Amino acid sequence: MPAPYLASSLITQDQIQDRIVEIAAEIERDSPGDGLIHLVCVLKGGFMFLADLVRAMGDRVTLDFMAVSSYGKNTKTSGEVRLLKDLDQSIEGRDVVIVEDIVDTGLTLTYLQEILRARAPGRLRTACLLSKPTRRLVNVQVDYVGFDIDDQFVVGYGLDYAEQYRNLPYIAMLDDGGA
Ligand code: PRP
């Protein structure tokens, strides 16, 4: 099969940036007062969304990173997730927002929310740039969604194909050349 190549842009750089400004404002508005908002970026895919989101927010932001990986294709549907990098700081009592690139089946996010809730944050919200509602296997709470998309393979803006294309500043579809 020929290597897939980039097809048309699905969500442009301008559309992403405009939506992120709105999400940043919503997150801040939903945290009245002057308390800190602690963003937890899920690597790798969430890195670019996090970087633009925090730059659209004021100085109440703190952040941390965690990295997870599913155990593989067979266990993907079980939602079993391997924690590759844990948070550096405690989230107990904090106003936490999980920052993810995409929610697909919802299994990864469900697992993440469970382990973070067990650490007794003061509040736990979730922001995902992309959502594929038709792929959902579990009913997971996502408080801020950038864009709902159809069930298609997308790359860019943090999302990869074999680790490639994460650096695109927009979301694109992949085309397999008709194979
Ligand atoms: C992607 C994405 C989510 C997960 C969503 O991660 O970042 O963590 O899949 O899928 P789900 O809703 O079906 O559980 P991926 O495993 O591709 O890792 P990456 O972010 O390092 O690319």
PDB file of C-alpha atoms and ligand atoms in Angstrom:
ATOM      1  CA  MET A   1       0.000   0.000   0.000  1.00  0.00           C
ATOM      2  CA  PRO A   2       1.436   3.394  -0.886  1.00  0.00           C
ATOM      3  CA  ALA A   3       2.311   5.666   1.999  1.00  0.00           C
ATOM      4  CA  PRO A   4      -0.604   7.939   2.812  1.00  0.00           C
ATOM      5  CA  TYR A   5      -0.199  11.557   1.924  1.00  0.00           C
ATOM      6  CA  LEU A   6      -1.802  14.700   3.188  1.00  0.00           C
ATOM      7  CA  ALA A   7      -5.140  15.499   1.659  1.00  0.00           C
ATOM      8  CA  SER A   8      -7.115  18.643   2.173  1.00  0.00           C
ATOM      9  CA  SER A   9      -7.077  20.678   5.349  1.00  0.00           C
ATOM     10  CA  LEU A  10     -10.068  19.844   7.517  1.00  0.00           C
ATOM     11  CA  ILE A  11      -9.683  22.603  10.096  1.00  0.00           C
ATOM     12  CA  THR A  12      -7.531  25.588   9.265  1.00  0.00           C
ATOM     13  CA  GLN A  13      -4.982  27.301  11.468  1.00  0.00           C
ATOM     14  CA  ASP A  14      -7.235  30.352  11.779  1.00  0.00           C
ATOM     15  CA  GLN A  15     -10.249  28.245  12.769  1.00  0.00           C
ATOM     16  CA  ILE A  16      -8.204  26.481  15.445  1.00  0.00           C
ATOM     17  CA  GLN A  17      -6.782  29.694  16.857  1.00  0.00           C
ATOM     18  CA  ASP A  18     -10.183  31.415  16.956  1.00  0.00           C
ATOM     19  CA  ARG A  19     -11.757  28.463  18.750  1.00  0.00           C
ATOM     20  CA  ILE A  20      -8.914  28.253  21.253  1.00  0.00           C
ATOM     21  CA  VAL A  21      -9.407  31.886  22.237  1.00  0.00           C
ATOM     22  CA  GLU A  22     -13.075  31.056  22.924  1.00  0.00           C
ATOM     23  CA  ILE A  23     -12.210  27.953  24.965  1.00  0.00           C
ATOM     24  CA  ALA A  24      -9.601  29.864  26.990  1.00  0.00           C
ATOM     25  CA  ALA A  25     -12.194  32.493  27.833  1.00  0.00           C
ATOM     26  CA  GLU A  26     -14.772  29.843  28.785  1.00  0.00           C
ATOM     27  CA  ILE A  27     -12.329  28.060  31.087  1.00  0.00           C
ATOM     28  CA  GLU A  28     -11.443  31.322  32.829  1.00  0.00           C
ATOM     29  CA  ARG A  29     -15.062  32.429  33.034  1.00  0.00           C
ATOM     30  CA  ASP A  30     -16.001  29.099  34.615  1.00  0.00           C
ATOM     31  CA  SER A  31     -13.359  29.661  37.303  1.00  0.00           C
ATOM     32  CA  PRO A  32     -14.496  32.915  38.886  1.00  0.00           C
ATOM     33  CA  GLY A  33     -12.203  34.637  41.338  1.00  0.00           C
ATOM     34  CA  ASP A  34      -8.452  34.738  41.214  1.00  0.00           C
ATOM     35  CA  GLY A  35      -7.591  31.113  42.031  1.00  0.00           C
ATOM     36  CA  LEU A  36      -5.079  29.231  39.946  1.00  0.00           C
ATOM     37  CA  ILE A  37      -6.213  27.048  37.057  1.00  0.00           C
ATOM     38  CA  HIS A  38      -3.980  23.990  36.750  1.00  0.00           C
ATOM     39  CA  LEU A  39      -3.772  22.587  33.224  1.00  0.00           C
ATOM     40  CA  VAL A  40      -2.686  18.956  32.811  1.00  0.00           C
ATOM     41  CA  CYS A  41      -1.458  18.257  29.293  1.00  0.00           C
ATOM     42  CA  VAL A  42      -1.695  14.681  28.026  1.00  0.00           C
ATOM     43  CA  LEU A  43       1.340  13.911  25.876  1.00  0.00           C
ATOM     44  CA  LYS A  44       2.151  13.556  23.219  1.00  0.00           C
ATOM     45  CA  GLY A  45      -0.821  14.743  21.220  1.00  0.00           C
ATOM     46  CA  GLY A  46      -1.897  17.515  23.572  1.00  0.00           C
ATOM     47  CA  PHE A  47       1.300  19.551  23.410  1.00  0.00           C
ATOM     48  CA  MET A  48       0.301  22.034  20.729  1.00  0.00           C
ATOM     49  CA  PHE A  49      -3.224  22.614  22.017  1.00  0.00           C
ATOM     50  CA  LEU A  50      -1.789  23.233  25.482  1.00  0.00           C
ATOM     51  CA  ALA A  51       0.835  25.658  24.139  1.00  0.00           C
ATOM     52  CA  ASP A  52      -1.729  27.793  22.333  1.00  0.00           C
ATOM     53  CA  LEU A  53      -4.358  27.494  25.064  1.00  0.00           C
ATOM     54  CA  VAL A  54      -2.078  28.797  27.818  1.00  0.00           C
ATOM     55  CA  ARG A  55      -0.985  31.711  25.653  1.00  0.00           C
ATOM     56  CA  ALA A  56      -4.644  32.670  25.273  1.00  0.00           C
ATOM     57  CA  MET A  57      -5.100  32.687  29.058  1.00  0.00           C
ATOM     58  CA  GLY A  58      -4.043  35.099  31.759  1.00  0.00           C
ATOM     59  CA  ASP A  59      -1.548  34.651  34.569  1.00  0.00           C
ATOM     60  CA  ARG A  60      -3.734  32.384  36.728  1.00  0.00           C
ATOM     61  CA  VAL A  61      -2.401  29.349  34.853  1.00  0.00           C
ATOM     62  CA  THR A  62      -0.096  26.656  36.148  1.00  0.00           C
ATOM     63  CA  LEU A  63       0.638  23.510  34.223  1.00  0.00           C
ATOM     64  CA  ASP A  64       1.959  19.991  34.348  1.00  0.00           C
ATOM     65  CA  PHE A  65       2.370  17.096  31.943  1.00  0.00           C
ATOM     66  CA  MET A  66       1.595  13.422  31.870  1.00  0.00           C
ATOM     67  CA  ALA A  67       2.219  10.845  29.181  1.00  0.00           C
ATOM     68  CA  VAL A  68       0.145   7.761  28.543  1.00  0.00           C
ATOM     69  CA  SER A  69       0.102   5.021  25.978  1.00  0.00           C
ATOM     70  CA  SER A  70      -2.494   2.379  25.303  1.00  0.00           C
ATOM     71  CA  TYR A  71      -1.143  -1.142  25.746  1.00  0.00           C
ATOM     72  CA  GLY A  72      -1.776  -1.894  22.090  1.00  0.00           C
ATOM     73  CA  LYS A  73      -4.433  -2.600  19.549  1.00  0.00           C
ATOM     74  CA  ASN A  74      -5.908  -5.590  21.423  1.00  0.00           C
ATOM     75  CA  THR A  75      -6.310  -3.748  24.663  1.00  0.00           C
ATOM     76  CA  LYS A  76      -7.429  -0.473  23.091  1.00  0.00           C
ATOM     77  CA  THR A  77     -11.049  -1.432  23.609  1.00  0.00           C
ATOM     78  CA  SER A  78     -10.421  -2.346  27.238  1.00  0.00           C
ATOM     79  CA  GLY A  79      -9.190   1.154  27.940  1.00  0.00           C
ATOM     80  CA  GLU A  80      -6.086  -0.215  29.567  1.00  0.00           C
ATOM     81  CA  VAL A  81      -3.546   2.578  29.586  1.00  0.00           C
ATOM     82  CA  ARG A  82       0.097   2.630  30.584  1.00  0.00           C
ATOM     83  CA  LEU A  83       1.277   5.652  32.505  1.00  0.00           C
ATOM     84  CA  LEU A  84       4.576   6.647  30.900  1.00  0.00           C
ATOM     85  CA  LYS A  85       5.088   9.877  32.782  1.00  0.00           C
ATOM     86  CA  ASP A  86       3.216  10.924  35.879  1.00  0.00           C
ATOM     87  CA  LEU A  87       2.553  14.458  37.033  1.00  0.00           C
ATOM     88  CA  ASP A  88       5.341  16.287  38.847  1.00  0.00           C
ATOM     89  CA  GLN A  89       3.026  17.973  41.339  1.00  0.00           C
ATOM     90  CA  SER A  90       0.123  16.975  43.546  1.00  0.00           C
ATOM     91  CA  ILE A  91      -3.299  18.045  42.285  1.00  0.00           C
ATOM     92  CA  GLU A  92      -5.039  17.723  45.642  1.00  0.00           C
ATOM     93  CA  GLY A  93      -7.522  20.559  46.106  1.00  0.00           C
ATOM     94  CA  ARG A  94      -6.559  22.212  42.817  1.00  0.00           C
ATOM     95  CA  ASP A  95      -8.758  23.448  39.983  1.00  0.00           C
ATOM     96  CA  VAL A  96      -7.585  20.997  37.295  1.00  0.00           C
ATOM     97  CA  VAL A  97      -8.269  20.974  33.560  1.00  0.00           C
ATOM     98  CA  ILE A  98      -7.149  17.957  31.505  1.00  0.00           C
ATOM     99  CA  VAL A  99      -5.956  19.084  28.055  1.00  0.00           C
ATOM    100  CA  GLU A 100      -6.212  16.432  25.321  1.00  0.00           C
ATOM    101  CA  ASP A 101      -5.931  16.581  21.555  1.00  0.00           C
ATOM    102  CA  ILE A 102      -8.757  14.169  20.758  1.00  0.00           C
ATOM    103  CA  VAL A 103     -11.443  12.040  22.366  1.00  0.00           C
ATOM    104  CA  ASP A 104     -12.316   9.069  20.230  1.00  0.00           C
ATOM    105  CA  THR A 105     -13.717   5.993  22.033  1.00  0.00           C
ATOM    106  CA  GLY A 106     -13.372   7.910  25.294  1.00  0.00           C
ATOM    107  CA  LEU A 107     -11.535   5.064  27.000  1.00  0.00           C
ATOM    108  CA  THR A 108      -8.233   6.876  27.521  1.00  0.00           C
ATOM    109  CA  LEU A 109      -9.950   9.909  28.953  1.00  0.00           C
ATOM    110  CA  THR A 110     -12.149   7.815  31.228  1.00  0.00           C
ATOM    111  CA  TYR A 111      -9.037   6.158  32.641  1.00  0.00           C
ATOM    112  CA  LEU A 112      -7.272   9.486  33.097  1.00  0.00           C
ATOM    113  CA  GLN A 113     -10.234  11.071  34.824  1.00  0.00           C
ATOM    114  CA  GLU A 114     -10.478   8.103  37.184  1.00  0.00           C
ATOM    115  CA  ILE A 115      -6.851   8.209  38.266  1.00  0.00           C
ATOM    116  CA  LEU A 116      -6.859  11.983  38.637  1.00  0.00           C
ATOM    117  CA  ARG A 117     -10.150  12.021  40.560  1.00  0.00           C
ATOM    118  CA  ALA A 118      -8.630   9.546  43.002  1.00  0.00           C
ATOM    119  CA  ARG A 119      -6.074  12.242  43.847  1.00  0.00           C
ATOM    120  CA  ALA A 120      -8.821  14.520  45.174  1.00  0.00           C
ATOM    121  CA  PRO A 121      -8.570  17.637  43.007  1.00  0.00           C
ATOM    122  CA  GLY A 122     -10.826  20.489  44.102  1.00  0.00           C
ATOM    123  CA  ARG A 123     -12.344  20.392  40.641  1.00  0.00           C
ATOM    124  CA  LEU A 124     -11.697  18.371  37.484  1.00  0.00           C
ATOM    125  CA  ARG A 125     -12.636  19.517  34.012  1.00  0.00           C
ATOM    126  CA  THR A 126     -11.567  18.352  30.559  1.00  0.00           C
ATOM    127  CA  ALA A 127     -10.809  20.221  27.346  1.00  0.00           C
ATOM    128  CA  CYS A 128     -10.375  18.354  24.036  1.00  0.00           C
ATOM    129  CA  LEU A 129      -9.608  20.060  20.768  1.00  0.00           C
ATOM    130  CA  LEU A 130     -11.296  17.345  18.715  1.00  0.00           C
ATOM    131  CA  SER A 131     -14.076  14.864  19.366  1.00  0.00           C
ATOM    132  CA  LYS A 132     -15.394  11.986  17.285  1.00  0.00           C
ATOM    133  CA  PRO A 133     -18.833  11.488  18.847  1.00  0.00           C
ATOM    134  CA  THR A 134     -19.781   8.564  16.599  1.00  0.00           C
ATOM    135  CA  ARG A 135     -16.794   6.550  17.863  1.00  0.00           C
ATOM    136  CA  ARG A 136     -17.627   6.814  21.553  1.00  0.00           C
ATOM    137  CA  LEU A 137     -17.724   3.548  23.523  1.00  0.00           C
ATOM    138  CA  VAL A 138     -18.156   5.127  26.931  1.00  0.00           C
ATOM    139  CA  ASN A 139     -20.023   8.204  28.029  1.00  0.00           C
ATOM    140  CA  VAL A 140     -17.180  10.412  29.189  1.00  0.00           C
ATOM    141  CA  GLN A 141     -17.581  13.986  30.358  1.00  0.00           C
ATOM    142  CA  VAL A 142     -15.821  16.575  28.163  1.00  0.00           C
ATOM    143  CA  ASP A 143     -16.467  20.126  29.302  1.00  0.00           C
ATOM    144  CA  TYR A 144     -14.847  21.969  26.400  1.00  0.00           C
ATOM    145  CA  VAL A 145     -14.738  20.609  22.843  1.00  0.00           C
ATOM    146  CA  GLY A 146     -13.049  22.502  20.034  1.00  0.00           C
ATOM    147  CA  PHE A 147     -14.580  20.702  17.085  1.00  0.00           C
ATOM    148  CA  ASP A 148     -16.748  17.644  16.532  1.00  0.00           C
ATOM    149  CA  ILE A 149     -15.479  15.690  13.534  1.00  0.00           C
ATOM    150  CA  ASP A 150     -16.595  12.619  11.598  1.00  0.00           C
ATOM    151  CA  ASP A 151     -14.889   9.256  11.911  1.00  0.00           C
ATOM    152  CA  GLN A 152     -11.909   9.932   9.676  1.00  0.00           C
ATOM    153  CA  PHE A 153      -8.173   9.697  10.176  1.00  0.00           C
ATOM    154  CA  VAL A 154      -6.794  13.126  10.919  1.00  0.00           C
ATOM    155  CA  VAL A 155      -3.294  14.392  11.596  1.00  0.00           C
ATOM    156  CA  GLY A 156      -1.652  17.655  12.493  1.00  0.00           C
ATOM    157  CA  TYR A 157      -1.734  20.018  15.430  1.00  0.00           C
ATOM    158  CA  GLY A 158      -0.332  17.324  17.735  1.00  0.00           C
ATOM    159  CA  LEU A 159      -1.911  14.318  16.048  1.00  0.00           C
ATOM    160  CA  ASP A 160       0.360  11.921  14.215  1.00  0.00           C
ATOM    161  CA  TYR A 161       0.637   9.194  11.648  1.00  0.00           C
ATOM    162  CA  ALA A 162       3.583   7.023  12.777  1.00  0.00           C
ATOM    163  CA  GLU A 163       4.879  10.045  14.720  1.00  0.00           C
ATOM    164  CA  GLN A 164       4.815  12.243  11.597  1.00  0.00           C
ATOM    165  CA  TYR A 165       2.730  15.380  10.982  1.00  0.00           C
ATOM    166  CA  ARG A 166       2.382  16.389  14.637  1.00  0.00           C
ATOM    167  CA  ASN A 167       3.945  19.757  13.780  1.00  0.00           C
ATOM    168  CA  LEU A 168       1.335  20.877  11.244  1.00  0.00           C
ATOM    169  CA  PRO A 169      -0.380  24.029  12.491  1.00  0.00           C
ATOM    170  CA  TYR A 170      -3.723  22.789  11.118  1.00  0.00           C
ATOM    171  CA  ILE A 171      -5.749  19.556  11.042  1.00  0.00           C
ATOM    172  CA  ALA A 172      -5.565  17.546   7.833  1.00  0.00           C
ATOM    173  CA  MET A 173      -6.993  14.325   6.534  1.00  0.00           C
ATOM    174  CA  LEU A 174      -4.776  11.568   5.210  1.00  0.00           C
ATOM    175  CA  ASP A 175      -5.347  10.038   1.825  1.00  0.00           C
ATOM    176  CA  ASP A 176      -4.054   6.561   0.956  1.00  0.00           C
ATOM    177  CA  GLY A 177      -3.873   7.393  -2.729  1.00  0.00           C
ATOM    178  CA  GLY A 178      -6.865   5.239  -3.561  1.00  0.00           C
ATOM    179  CA  ALA A 179      -5.268   1.991  -2.377  1.00  0.00           C
TER     180      ALA A 179
HETATM  181  C1  PRP B   1      -4.719   9.510  21.332  1.00  0.00           C
HETATM  182  C2  PRP B   1      -5.250  10.763  21.991  1.00  0.00           C
HETATM  183  C3  PRP B   1      -5.960  10.239  23.206  1.00  0.00           C
HETATM  184  C4  PRP B   1      -6.457   8.898  22.749  1.00  0.00           C
HETATM  185  C5  PRP B   1      -7.896   9.011  22.396  1.00  0.00           C
HETATM  186  O1  PRP B   1      -3.512   9.173  21.923  1.00  0.00           O
HETATM  187  O2  PRP B   1      -4.219  11.645  22.350  1.00  0.00           O
HETATM  188  O3  PRP B   1      -5.101  10.110  24.310  1.00  0.00           O
HETATM  189  O4  PRP B   1      -5.710   8.517  21.584  1.00  0.00           O
HETATM  190  O5  PRP B   1      -8.413   7.765  22.021  1.00  0.00           O
HETATM  191  P1  PRP B   1      -9.609   7.073  22.785  1.00  0.00           P
HETATM  192  O6  PRP B   1     -10.653   8.103  23.063  1.00  0.00           O
HETATM  193  O7  PRP B   1     -10.088   6.033  21.785  1.00  0.00           O
HETATM  194  O8  PRP B   1      -9.080   6.429  24.028  1.00  0.00           O
HETATM  195  P2  PRP B   1      -2.438   8.209  21.245  1.00  0.00           P
HETATM  196  O9  PRP B   1      -2.577   6.829  21.834  1.00  0.00           O
HETATM  197  O10 PRP B   1      -2.540   8.294  19.751  1.00  0.00           O
HETATM  198  O11 PRP B   1      -1.075   8.801  21.781  1.00  0.00           O
HETATM  199  P3  PRP B   1      -0.325  10.179  21.411  1.00  0.00           P
HETATM  200  O12 PRP B   1      -1.134  11.321  21.991  1.00  0.00           O
HETATM  201  O13 PRP B   1       0.996  10.047  22.089  1.00  0.00           O
HETATM  202  O14 PRP B   1      -0.228  10.270  19.912  1.00  0.00           O
END
